[in-house]
Coordinates of C-alpha atoms and ligand atoms in Angstrom, one line a residue:
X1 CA 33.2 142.8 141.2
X2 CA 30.9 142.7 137.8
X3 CA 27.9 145.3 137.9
X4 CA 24.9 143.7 136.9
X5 CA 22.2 145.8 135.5
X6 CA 19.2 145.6 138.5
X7 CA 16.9 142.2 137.9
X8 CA 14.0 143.8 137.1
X9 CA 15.3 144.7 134.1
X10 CA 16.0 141.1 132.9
X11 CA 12.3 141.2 132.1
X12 CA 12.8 143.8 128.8
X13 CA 13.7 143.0 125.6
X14 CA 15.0 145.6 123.4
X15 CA 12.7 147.5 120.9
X16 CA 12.2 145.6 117.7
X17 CA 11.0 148.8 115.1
X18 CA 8.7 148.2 112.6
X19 CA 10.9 147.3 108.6
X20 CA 10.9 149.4 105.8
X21 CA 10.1 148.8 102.5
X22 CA 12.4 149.8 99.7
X23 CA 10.2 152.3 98.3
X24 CA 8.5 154.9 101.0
X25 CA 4.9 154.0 99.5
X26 CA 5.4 150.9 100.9
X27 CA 6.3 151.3 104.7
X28 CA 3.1 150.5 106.3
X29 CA 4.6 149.4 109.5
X30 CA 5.0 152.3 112.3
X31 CA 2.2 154.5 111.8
X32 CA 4.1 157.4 110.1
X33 CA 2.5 160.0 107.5
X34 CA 2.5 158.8 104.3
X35 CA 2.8 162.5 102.5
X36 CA 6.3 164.1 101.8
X37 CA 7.7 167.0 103.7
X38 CA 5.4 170.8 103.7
X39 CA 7.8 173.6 101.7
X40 CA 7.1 175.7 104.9
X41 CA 8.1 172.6 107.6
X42 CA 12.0 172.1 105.4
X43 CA 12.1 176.2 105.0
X44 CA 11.6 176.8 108.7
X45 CA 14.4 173.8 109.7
X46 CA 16.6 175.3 107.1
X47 CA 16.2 178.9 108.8
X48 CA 16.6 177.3 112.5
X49 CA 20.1 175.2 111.3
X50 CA 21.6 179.0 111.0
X51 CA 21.2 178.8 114.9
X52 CA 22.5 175.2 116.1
X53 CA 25.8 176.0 117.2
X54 CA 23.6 177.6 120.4
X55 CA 22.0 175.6 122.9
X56 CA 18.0 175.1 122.1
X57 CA 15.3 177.3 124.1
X58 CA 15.0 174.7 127.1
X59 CA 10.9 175.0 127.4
X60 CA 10.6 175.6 124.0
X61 CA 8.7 179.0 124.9
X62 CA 7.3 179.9 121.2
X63 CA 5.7 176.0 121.0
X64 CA 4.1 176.4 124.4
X65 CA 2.3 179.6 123.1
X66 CA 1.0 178.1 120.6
X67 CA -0.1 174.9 122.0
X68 CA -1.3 177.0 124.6
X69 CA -3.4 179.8 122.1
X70 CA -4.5 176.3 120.0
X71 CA -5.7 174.5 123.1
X72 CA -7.0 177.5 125.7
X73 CA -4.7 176.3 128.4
X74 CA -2.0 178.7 129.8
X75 CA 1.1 177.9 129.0
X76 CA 2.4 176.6 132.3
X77 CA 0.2 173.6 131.9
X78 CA 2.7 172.4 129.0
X79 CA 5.6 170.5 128.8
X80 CA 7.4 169.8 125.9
X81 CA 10.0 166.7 125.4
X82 CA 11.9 164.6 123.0
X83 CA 8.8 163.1 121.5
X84 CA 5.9 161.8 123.8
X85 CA 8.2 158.5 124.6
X86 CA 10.2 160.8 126.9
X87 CA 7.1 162.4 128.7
X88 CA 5.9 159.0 129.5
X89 CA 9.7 158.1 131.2
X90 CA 9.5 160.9 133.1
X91 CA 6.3 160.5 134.5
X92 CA 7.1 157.0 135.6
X93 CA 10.6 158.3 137.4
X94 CA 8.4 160.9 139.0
X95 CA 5.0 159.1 140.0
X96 CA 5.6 155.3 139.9
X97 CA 10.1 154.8 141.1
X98 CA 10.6 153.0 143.7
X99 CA 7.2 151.0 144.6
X100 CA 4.4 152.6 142.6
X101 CA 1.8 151.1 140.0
X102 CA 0.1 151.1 137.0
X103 CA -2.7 150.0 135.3
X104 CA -2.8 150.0 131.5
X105 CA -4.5 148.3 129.0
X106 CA -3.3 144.3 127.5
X107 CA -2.1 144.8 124.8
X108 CA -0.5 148.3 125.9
X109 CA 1.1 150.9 123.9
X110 CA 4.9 149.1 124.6
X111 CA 6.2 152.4 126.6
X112 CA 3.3 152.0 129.2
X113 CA 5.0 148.7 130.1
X114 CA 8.1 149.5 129.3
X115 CA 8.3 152.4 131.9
X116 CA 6.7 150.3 134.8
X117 CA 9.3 148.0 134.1
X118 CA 12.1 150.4 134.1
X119 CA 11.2 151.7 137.5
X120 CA 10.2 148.4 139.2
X121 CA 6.4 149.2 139.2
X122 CA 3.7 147.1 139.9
X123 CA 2.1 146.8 136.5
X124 CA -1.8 145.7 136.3
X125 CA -2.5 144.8 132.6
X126 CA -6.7 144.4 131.9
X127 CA -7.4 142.7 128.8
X128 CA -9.2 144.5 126.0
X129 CA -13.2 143.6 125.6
X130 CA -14.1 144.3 121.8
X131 CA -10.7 145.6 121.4
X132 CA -11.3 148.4 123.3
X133 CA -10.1 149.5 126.7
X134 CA -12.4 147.6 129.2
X135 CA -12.3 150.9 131.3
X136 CA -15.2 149.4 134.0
X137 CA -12.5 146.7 134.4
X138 CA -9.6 149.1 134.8
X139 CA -11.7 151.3 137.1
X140 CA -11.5 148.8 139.9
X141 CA -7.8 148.5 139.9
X142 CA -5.9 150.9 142.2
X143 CA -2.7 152.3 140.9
X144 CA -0.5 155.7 141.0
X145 CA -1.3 156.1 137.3
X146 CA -3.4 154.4 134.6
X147 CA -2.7 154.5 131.4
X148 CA -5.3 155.3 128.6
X149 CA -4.4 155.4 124.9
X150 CA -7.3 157.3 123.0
X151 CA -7.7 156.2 120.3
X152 CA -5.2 153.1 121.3
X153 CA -2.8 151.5 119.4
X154 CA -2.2 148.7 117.8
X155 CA -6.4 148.7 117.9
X156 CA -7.2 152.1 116.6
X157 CA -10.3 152.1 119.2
X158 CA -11.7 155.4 120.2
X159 CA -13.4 155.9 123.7
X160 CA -16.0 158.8 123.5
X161 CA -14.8 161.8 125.9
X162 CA -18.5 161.0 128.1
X163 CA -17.0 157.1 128.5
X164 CA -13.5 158.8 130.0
X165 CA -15.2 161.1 132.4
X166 CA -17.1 158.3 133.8
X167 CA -13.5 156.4 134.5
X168 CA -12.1 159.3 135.6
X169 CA -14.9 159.6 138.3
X170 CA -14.4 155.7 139.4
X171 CA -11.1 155.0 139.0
X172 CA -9.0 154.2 141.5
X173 CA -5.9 155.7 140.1
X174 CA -4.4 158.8 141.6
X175 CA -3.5 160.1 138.0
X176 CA -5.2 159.2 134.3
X177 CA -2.7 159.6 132.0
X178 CA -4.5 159.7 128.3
X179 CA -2.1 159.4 125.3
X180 CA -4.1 161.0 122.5
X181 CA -0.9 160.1 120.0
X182 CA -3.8 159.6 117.6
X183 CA -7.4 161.8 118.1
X184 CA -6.3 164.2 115.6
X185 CA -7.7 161.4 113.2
X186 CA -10.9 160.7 114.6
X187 CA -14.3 161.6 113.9
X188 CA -14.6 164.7 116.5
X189 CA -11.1 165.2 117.6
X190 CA -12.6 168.6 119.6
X191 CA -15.3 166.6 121.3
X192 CA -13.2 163.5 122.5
X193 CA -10.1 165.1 123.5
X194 CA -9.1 164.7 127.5
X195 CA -7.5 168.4 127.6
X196 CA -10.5 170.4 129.2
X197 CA -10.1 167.7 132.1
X198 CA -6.3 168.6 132.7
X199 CA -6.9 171.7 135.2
X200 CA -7.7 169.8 138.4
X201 CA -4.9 167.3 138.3
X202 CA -6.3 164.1 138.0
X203 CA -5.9 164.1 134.4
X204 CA -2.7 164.3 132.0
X205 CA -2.4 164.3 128.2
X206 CA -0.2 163.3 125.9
X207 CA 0.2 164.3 122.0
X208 CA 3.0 164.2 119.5
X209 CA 4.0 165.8 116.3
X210 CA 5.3 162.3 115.5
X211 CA 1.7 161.5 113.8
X212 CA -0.7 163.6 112.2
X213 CA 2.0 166.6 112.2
X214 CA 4.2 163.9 110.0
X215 CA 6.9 165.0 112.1
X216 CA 8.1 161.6 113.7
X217 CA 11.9 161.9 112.5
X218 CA 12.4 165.0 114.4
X219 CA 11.3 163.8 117.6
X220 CA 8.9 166.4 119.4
X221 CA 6.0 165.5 121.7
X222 CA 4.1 167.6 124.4
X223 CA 2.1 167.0 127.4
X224 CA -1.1 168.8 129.1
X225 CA -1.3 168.6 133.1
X226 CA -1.6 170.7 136.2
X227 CA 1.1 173.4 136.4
X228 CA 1.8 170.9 139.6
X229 CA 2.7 168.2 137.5
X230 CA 4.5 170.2 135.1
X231 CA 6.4 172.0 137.4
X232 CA 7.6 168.4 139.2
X233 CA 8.3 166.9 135.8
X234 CA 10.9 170.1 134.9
X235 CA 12.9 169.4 137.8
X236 CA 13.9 166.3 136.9
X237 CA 14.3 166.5 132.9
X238 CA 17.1 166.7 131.1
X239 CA 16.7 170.4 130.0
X240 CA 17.7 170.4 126.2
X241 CA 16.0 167.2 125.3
X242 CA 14.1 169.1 122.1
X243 CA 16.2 169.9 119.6
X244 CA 16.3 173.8 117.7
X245 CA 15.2 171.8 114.3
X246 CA 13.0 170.3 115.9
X247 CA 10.9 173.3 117.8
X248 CA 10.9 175.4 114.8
X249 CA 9.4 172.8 112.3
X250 CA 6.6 172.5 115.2
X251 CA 5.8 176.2 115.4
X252 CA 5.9 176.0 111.5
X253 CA 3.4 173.4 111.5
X254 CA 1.2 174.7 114.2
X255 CA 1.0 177.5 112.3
X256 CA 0.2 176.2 108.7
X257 CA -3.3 174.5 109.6
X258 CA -4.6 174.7 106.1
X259 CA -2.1 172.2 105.1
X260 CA -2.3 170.2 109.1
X261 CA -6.2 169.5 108.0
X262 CA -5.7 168.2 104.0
X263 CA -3.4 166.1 105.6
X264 CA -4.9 164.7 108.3
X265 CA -8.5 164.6 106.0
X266 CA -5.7 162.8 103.0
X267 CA -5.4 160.0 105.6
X268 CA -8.7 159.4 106.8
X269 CA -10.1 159.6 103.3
X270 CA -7.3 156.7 102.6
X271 CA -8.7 154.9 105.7
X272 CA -11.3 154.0 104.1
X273 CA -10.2 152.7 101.3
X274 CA -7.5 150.3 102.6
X275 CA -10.5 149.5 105.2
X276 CA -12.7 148.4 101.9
X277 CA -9.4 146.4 100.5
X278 CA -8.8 144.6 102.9
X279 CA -12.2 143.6 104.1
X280 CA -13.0 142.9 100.2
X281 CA -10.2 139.8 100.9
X282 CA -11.9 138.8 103.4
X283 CA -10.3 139.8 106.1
X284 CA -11.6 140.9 109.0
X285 CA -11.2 144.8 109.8
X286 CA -11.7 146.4 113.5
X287 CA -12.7 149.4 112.7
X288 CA -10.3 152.1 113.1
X289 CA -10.6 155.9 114.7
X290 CA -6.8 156.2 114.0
X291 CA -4.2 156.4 111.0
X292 CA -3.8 152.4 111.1
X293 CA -5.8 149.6 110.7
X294 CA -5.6 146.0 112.6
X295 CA -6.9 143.0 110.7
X296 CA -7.4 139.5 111.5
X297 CA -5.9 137.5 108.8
X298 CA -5.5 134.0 108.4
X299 CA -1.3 132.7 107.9
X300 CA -0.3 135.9 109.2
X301 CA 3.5 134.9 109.2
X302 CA 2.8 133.9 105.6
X303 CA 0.6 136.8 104.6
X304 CA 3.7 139.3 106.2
X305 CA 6.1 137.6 103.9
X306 CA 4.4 137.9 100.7
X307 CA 3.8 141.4 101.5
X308 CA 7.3 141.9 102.1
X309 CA 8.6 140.4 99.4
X310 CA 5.7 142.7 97.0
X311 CA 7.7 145.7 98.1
X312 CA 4.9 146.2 101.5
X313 CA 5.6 146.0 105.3
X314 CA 3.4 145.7 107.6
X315 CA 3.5 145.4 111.6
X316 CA 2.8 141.7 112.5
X317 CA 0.4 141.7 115.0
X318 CA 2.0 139.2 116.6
X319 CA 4.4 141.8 117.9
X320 CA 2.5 143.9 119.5
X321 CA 0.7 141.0 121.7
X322 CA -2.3 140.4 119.3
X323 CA -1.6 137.1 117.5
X324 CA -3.3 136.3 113.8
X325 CA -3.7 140.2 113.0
X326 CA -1.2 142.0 111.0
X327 CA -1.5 146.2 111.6
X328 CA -1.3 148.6 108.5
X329 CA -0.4 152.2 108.8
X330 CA -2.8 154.0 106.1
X331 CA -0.7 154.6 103.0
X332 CA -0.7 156.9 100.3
X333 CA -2.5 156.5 97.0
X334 CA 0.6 154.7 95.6
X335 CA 1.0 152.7 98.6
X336 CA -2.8 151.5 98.4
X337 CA -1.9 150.6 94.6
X338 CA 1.3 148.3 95.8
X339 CA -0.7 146.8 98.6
X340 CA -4.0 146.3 96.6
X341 CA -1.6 144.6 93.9
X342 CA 0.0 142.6 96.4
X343 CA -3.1 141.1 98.2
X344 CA -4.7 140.4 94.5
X345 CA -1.4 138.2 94.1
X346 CA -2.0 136.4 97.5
X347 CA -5.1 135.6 96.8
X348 CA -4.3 134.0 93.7
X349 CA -1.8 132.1 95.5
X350 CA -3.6 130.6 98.7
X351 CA -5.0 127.4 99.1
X352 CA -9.0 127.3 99.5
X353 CA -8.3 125.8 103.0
X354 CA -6.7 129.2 103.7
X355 CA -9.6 131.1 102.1
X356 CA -12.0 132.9 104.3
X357 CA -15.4 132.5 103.5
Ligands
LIG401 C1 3.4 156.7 118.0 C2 2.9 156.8 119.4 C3 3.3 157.8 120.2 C4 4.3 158.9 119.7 O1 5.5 158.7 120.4 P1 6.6 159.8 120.0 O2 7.7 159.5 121.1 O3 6.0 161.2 120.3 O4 7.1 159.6 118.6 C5 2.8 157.9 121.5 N1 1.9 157.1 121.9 C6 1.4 156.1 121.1 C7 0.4 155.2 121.6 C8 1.9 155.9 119.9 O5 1.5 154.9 119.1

């Protein structure tokens, strides 16, 4: 007898991650921050290592009061896992195993699909209008949970918190799950977050330390529901998935918001200016609410190649199910000097057939 892994499964590919470049200025590929390592984030994981040969706090108790202080929810509305990737599993083995369904956007965030997949789901992708969600669209479609990602990736789109309370109130699905991996880069990150919507059940969030915390090595992400949700999800996690280093760089950083908003405002000022460079070639820029940016670029494949080989990577966007775009995570002040370099070579290079007006 040969075990077979169950069909549905034949459908996944493994995860392809985004490359490196040799130089950290120059990994512009998987969204991480571009700004080294807070004295207070490497103290506090130094002071927590004294403690590893012990098991980690299983809720992660001192996180939870501080999300819960930072966000006025109690504390039993939080659940903290092994980044925001395994909050997203376990609400698919919970809410959609064995014949449930979802509804997400086309192209998705890749663990929205992946998940459905996992658990044999029905899965209901509605194609982006504008590059935005096309939530009237997704509104109609019934499903155990539908996925929103605000602002969404690999668009960097932002839906204004009055856009997802009129979903919320026509949607068909039972739960609205919005992964807000991103919001701390927007505009009004206060007024557009989901949270305030998470009492009554209908509504779950998501958020990582992975992004705007710079924290994406360590693996920590948390999520904001009804202590009805919560409480089901606990049952079935594994109970140490969050690491000791791991929960005390996140109470150090929650803690240290002087240095959370010069980072966060370092990336958005940087925003801009990668925005300006690469619309100054020509290219065309959606514009972005997050800490990426997705252009349309003509000879993509070509484009990714040069880049690569001037020290830059990028995310094709061919990956991420949006053909002729290449997505670039905002870089630091050195990496806008290698890409701005690099793009000044390529555009001495093209051919004027390949030149955008
Ligand atoms: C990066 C990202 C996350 C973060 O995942 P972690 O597992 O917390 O690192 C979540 N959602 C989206 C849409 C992302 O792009």
């Amino acid at each position: 007898m040969t075990l077979r892994p169950r069909p549905w499964l034949d459908a996944l590919e493994p995860y392809v991650p985004g490359q490196t470049a040799p130089l950290l200025e120059g990994s512009m590929a998987s969204n991480e921050s571009p700004l080294p390592v807070s004295r207070a984030l490497l103290e506090a994981i130094q002071g927590a290592a004294r403690t590893i040969q012990r098991y980690p706090d299983p809720l992660a108790d001192e996180v939870r009061q501080e999300l819960a202080r930072l966000h006025g929810v109690s504390p039993d509305q939080i659940l903290i896992g092994n980044g925001s990737d395994e909050l997203i599993y376990l609400l698919g083995w919970a809410y959609l195993a064995g014949g449930g369904s979802v509804v997400c956007a086309d192209p998705a965030y890749r663990m929205n699909t992946v998940i459905g997949t996992i658990v044999n789901a029905r899965i209901t992708q509605v194609p982006l209008r504008d590059w935005h969600h096309d939530l009237a669209a997704m509104a109609r479609i019934e499903a155990d949970i539908a996925f929103v990602v605000n602002p969404h990736n690999p668009t960097g789109t932002l839906h204004s918190r009055e856009s997802l309370v009129r979903f919320i109130e026509s949607s068909r699905a039972k739960l609205i799950v919005v992964d807000e991996a991103y919001i701390d880069f927007c505009d009004d990150p206060e007024g557009t977050t989901a949270i305030s919507l998470t009492g009554s059940g209908r509504v779950a969030v998501l958020r990582t330390f992975s992004k705007a915390h710079g924290m994406a090595g360590l693996r920590i992400g948390y999520l904001l529901a009804s202590p009805e949700i919560i409480r089901t999800l606990r049952t079935i996690r594994p109970p140490f998935s969050v690491g000791t280093l791991a929960q005390a760089a996140a109470v150090a950083s929650l803690r240290d918001r002087t240095h959370f908003t010069e980072m966060r405002d370092y990336v958005c000022a940087n925003r801009t200016a990668l925005s300006e460079l690469l619309a100054a070639h020509g290219f065309s820029v959606v514009p972005s609410q997050s800490n990426f940016v997705l252009a349309e670029v003509p000879a993509a494949d070509r484009l990714i190649e040069h880049l690569r080989l001037s020290g830059v990577a990028v995310r094709p966007g061919a990956s991420l199910g949006v053909p002729g775009t290449v997505r670039v995570s905002v870089p630091s002040h050195a990496g806008l000097e290698l890409i701005a370099a690099a793009l000044t070579t390529w555009a001495a290079q093209i051919p004027a057939t390949a030149d955008p007006a």
